Amino acid sequence: MDRSEITDKPTIEPYDEPTGGWGSVKSLVSHAAGEGLLASTLWSTLQKQNKADGYACVSCSWAKPAKPRAFEYCENGAKATIWEITPKRCDREFFARHRVSDLLNWTDHELEKQGRLTTPMRYDKSLDQYVPVTWADAFREIGAELNQLDPTSVVFYVSGRASLEASHMWQLFSRIYGSNNLPDSSNMCHESTSVGLPESIGSPVGTVTIEDFDQCDMMFFFGHNTGTNAPRLLHWVHDARKRGVPVITFNPLPERGLMRFKNPQSPIEMLSPDEGVKMSSDYFQLNGGGDIAAMTGIGKALLDLDDTAKAAGKKRVLDTAFIEEHCHDFASFEAFLRAADWGEIERCSGMTRDDLEHVARVYSKAEKVIANYGMGLTQHRHGIENVQMLVNLLLMRGNIGKPGAGISPIRGHSNVQGQRTVGITEKTELIPVDKFEEFYGFTVPKEKGLDTVEACQGIIDGSVKGFVALGGNFSRAVPETRLVEEAWPKMRLNVQIATKLNRNHLLTSEVTYILPCLGRIERDVQAGVEQTVSIEDSTACIHASNGMREPASKELLSEPKIVAELAKATVPGRSTVPWDEWAADYAKVRDAIERAYPSDFKYFNQRFRQPGGFHRDIGASKREWRTDTGKANFKTPEGFDVNPDIDTRPQDVLQLMTVRSNDQFNTTIYGYDDRLRGVSGTRMVILMNEADMRRLGLRDDDRVDVETHADDGVSRRVEDYRVHAFSVPKGNVAGYYPELNALMPLWHHSRRAHVPAAKSIPVRLIKRPAA
Ligand SMILES: Nc1nc2c(c(=O)[nH]1)N[C@H]1C(S)=C(S)[C@@H](COP(=O)(O)OP(=O)(O)OC[C@H]3O[C@@H](n4cnc5c(=O)[nH]c(N)nc54)[C@H](O)[C@@H]3O)O[C@H]1N2
Ligand SMILES: Nc1nc2c(c(=O)[nH]1)N[C@H]1C(S)=C(S)[C@@H](COP(=O)(O)OP(=O)(O)OC[C@H]3O[C@@H](n4cnc5c(=O)[nH]c(N)nc54)[C@H](O)[C@@H]3O)O[C@H]1N2
Ligand SMILES: [Mo]
């Protein structure tokens, strides 16, 4: 049951204030008070957030500049900090008071709200309770259990927060044990990027640095809610707008952050009565899934401009020298653009030809262009094609591999990008197999492991028997909630290394453990010495992170320590990895990372503390194309269809995008307000176009059940949502993740990349009789 609604009188009203501003300050103060956190403690902690001698924020992955602002944090980063340093404790007394079957009726918010986990716990089936266990017993039993299982039937999930050190150790442990089943949250997030960009430009990550943001003369934003999910980036957008740089945004929803912004760190702006800076010079509410069509229109209009320039003997609009020297197969792409039909482009994108031609004209005048994007592009059936299409647009005008320009996937979790860099992947071709085998004297299993979608499939069909998680809330984040939750107890082993209690911990298996760990903001002392960890941000820059707070409990162990102990208990003597030495001194893990990945991590220990961190070696940003053709590849999409394999023609089928509120971090729900969209007091709402409401006989506040439109024999339904008119294109509806994941079919994912297509779920609304 999902009791996400906490007030009887939720409200949904237009929110006209800019992002930042006093609303943001008020929200922070009330969150700190709600957690019982002293304001002085919060402010003294925040002074160190994203500073070279401090800790890397546990919220988003946006870049951390060498010269930080006095307050290099944002409303949502501060909320994440409050949530981690809360004085509340979910301790052994809590578990003694509550049965697991009762806790299963609690909301995500109520569960995490109990505070930090303090003690290792083991599930006791006869009591239906978690009971305390010693670390030694936990490691011994988990090791013995793992050795009873076929390694290929065990999944080692990682959420994107764990450090480079913990992540590198984790994947070695899993592979020595015999499993390449290393899905991570990236599988649900930017995997469309990780598959799409290498094919296009030979780099799995973006090509921009923050210096590029200072120099660009135009920016695109596709499908990213920057004001909520990477708010610090707004400072760079703000600066660019003050320089007169055009920023053109494509998003079905009117997201405040990219409309108006007031810098909460600028007293002058805060005190001025005006409405804040207009962040997007043009904001287009295109159809959900309409991006390929829109980008085709822009590309087609660029060709027209180029034809005209060429005929008049003027400077070409296409960067023909770049295309000639650096690109492969422009001809097929050009043919696709020329053949595309404007009527079809307008219908699929929901934009007019005039608007698309306007965008092309603005783009044709800019010399240094950055294209930013988020889940609005990656979480679709054609997620890869979306990403590659955006690269195509940049390539047409030579906007990759020069200062001030490039492709900018805005990553999610604070170290999700880095985890891939140091070996977290189910694909063995992406890791230095020979080196691991040579350095540590074991044989890396060669068959591909399970990604997130495949792991869910295995849990549902019973072939996955064990699940070990380094953070995250897997069952809640993935599609097909009902089937995954029903199948979970059939597994033999469930081990969750975590900081806060969540629903996945309550899906018990035969043997179930919660292992509480230090958070990144906490001091981590090993062998008497304070340790530093490291993370990679969205711009492929590696930073040090030093914990500063006292640990939430004396019993907590660090993630590297837990991984080392699990490995010692499970695979003793099966490799020469010096687990104890590594757990006692993380600098040694960094040396090991440098040995395995010398070009990215040269002089790792010497460089990672420097302000601003150091950059990885990204070939495409130097116009070295590490692709199959040795050039940047234009990739031609198949067509514009959002749901190519579902018949969405029936009139009552709507396309649901599941998004984050301003009051959550993924499955962590801080509260029930989404201030920037004017929603307060509820998460159980479907935002929809007024014309669709009339057509379907619905009015504001009517109650509906929502059902997935799919012909696969599985029933998927959520109940008792309220509908509300909102500014969203016809045919599209929006609501909140993770509650709506129950509607997402497992097979409904980005083709090839397997990112669940959370932004284009075909649904029907069924009106409930008035209560
Ligand atoms: N405070 C906070 N910060 C976070 C997170 C959080 O939950 N809270 N999560 C972190 C993580 S893991 C991630 S991955 C990122 C996520 O950051 P975002 O990528 O911003 O994620 P979403 O909230 O899913 O929002 C996606 C945006 O895409 C738009 N959109 C939906 N469908 C389409 C479409 O078809 N086309 C276009 N052009 N736009 C579309 C939506 O309206 C929305 O504005 O944020 C990270 N940072
Ligand atoms: N429908 C829909 N589904 C989605 C998405 C969507 O937009 N729509 N977005 C997808 C995306 S982009 C992502 S990234 C996934 C997120 O999926 P996950 O990364 O699995 O989920 P989180 O909610 O970030 O995980 C929260 C839990 O992590 C634990 N935790 C927090 N800090 C730490 C720490 O320092 N160490 C450890 N060990 N544990 C810690 C806490 O116990 C907390 O309960 O969800 C995906 N699912
Ligand atoms: Mo993510």
PDB file of C-alpha atoms in Angstrom, residues 38 44 54 89-90 141-142 148 176 203 253 284-285 343 379 407 409 456 463 471 574 578 585 700 766:
ATOM      1  CA  LEU A  38      20.620  23.227  15.076  1.00  0.00           C
ATOM      2  CA  SER A  44      29.070  25.303   9.941  1.00  0.00           C
ATOM      3  CA  GLY A  54      35.767  19.896   2.650  1.00  0.00           C
ATOM      4  CA  ARG A  89      18.371   7.613  14.765  1.00  0.00           C
ATOM      5  CA  CYS A  90      16.778   4.442  13.452  1.00  0.00           C
ATOM      6  CA  GLU A 141      27.315 -15.680   7.704  1.00  0.00           C
ATOM      7  CA  ILE A 142      27.092 -13.574   4.535  1.00  0.00           C
ATOM      8  CA  GLN A 148      26.588 -21.694  -1.111  1.00  0.00           C
ATOM      9  CA  ILE A 176      36.839 -12.439  -7.725  1.00  0.00           C
ATOM     10  CA  SER A 203      33.745   9.038 -25.235  1.00  0.00           C
ATOM     11  CA  LEU A 253       6.770  21.126 -18.446  1.00  0.00           C
ATOM     12  CA  PHE A 284       9.528  25.492 -25.852  1.00  0.00           C
ATOM     13  CA  GLN A 285       7.042  23.113 -24.279  1.00  0.00           C
ATOM     14  CA  GLY A 343       4.061  18.377 -41.307  1.00  0.00           C
ATOM     15  CA  GLN A 379      14.592   7.688 -20.353  1.00  0.00           C
ATOM     16  CA  ILE A 407      27.966  17.931 -25.195  1.00  0.00           C
ATOM     17  CA  PRO A 409      25.009  15.132 -20.109  1.00  0.00           C
ATOM     18  CA  CYS A 456      14.859  -7.509 -12.341  1.00  0.00           C
ATOM     19  CA  SER A 463      17.136 -17.207 -11.424  1.00  0.00           C
ATOM     20  CA  GLY A 471      23.429   1.794  -1.213  1.00  0.00           C
ATOM     21  CA  ARG A 574      41.336 -16.297  -4.015  1.00  0.00           C
ATOM     22  CA  PRO A 578      45.533  -6.683   0.043  1.00  0.00           C
ATOM     23  CA  ASP A 585      44.731   3.377   3.865  1.00  0.00           C
ATOM     24  CA  ASP A 700      -9.740  19.339 -11.078  1.00  0.00           C
ATOM     25  CA  ILE A 766     -10.126   5.542 -14.986  1.00  0.00           C
TER      26      ILE A 766
END
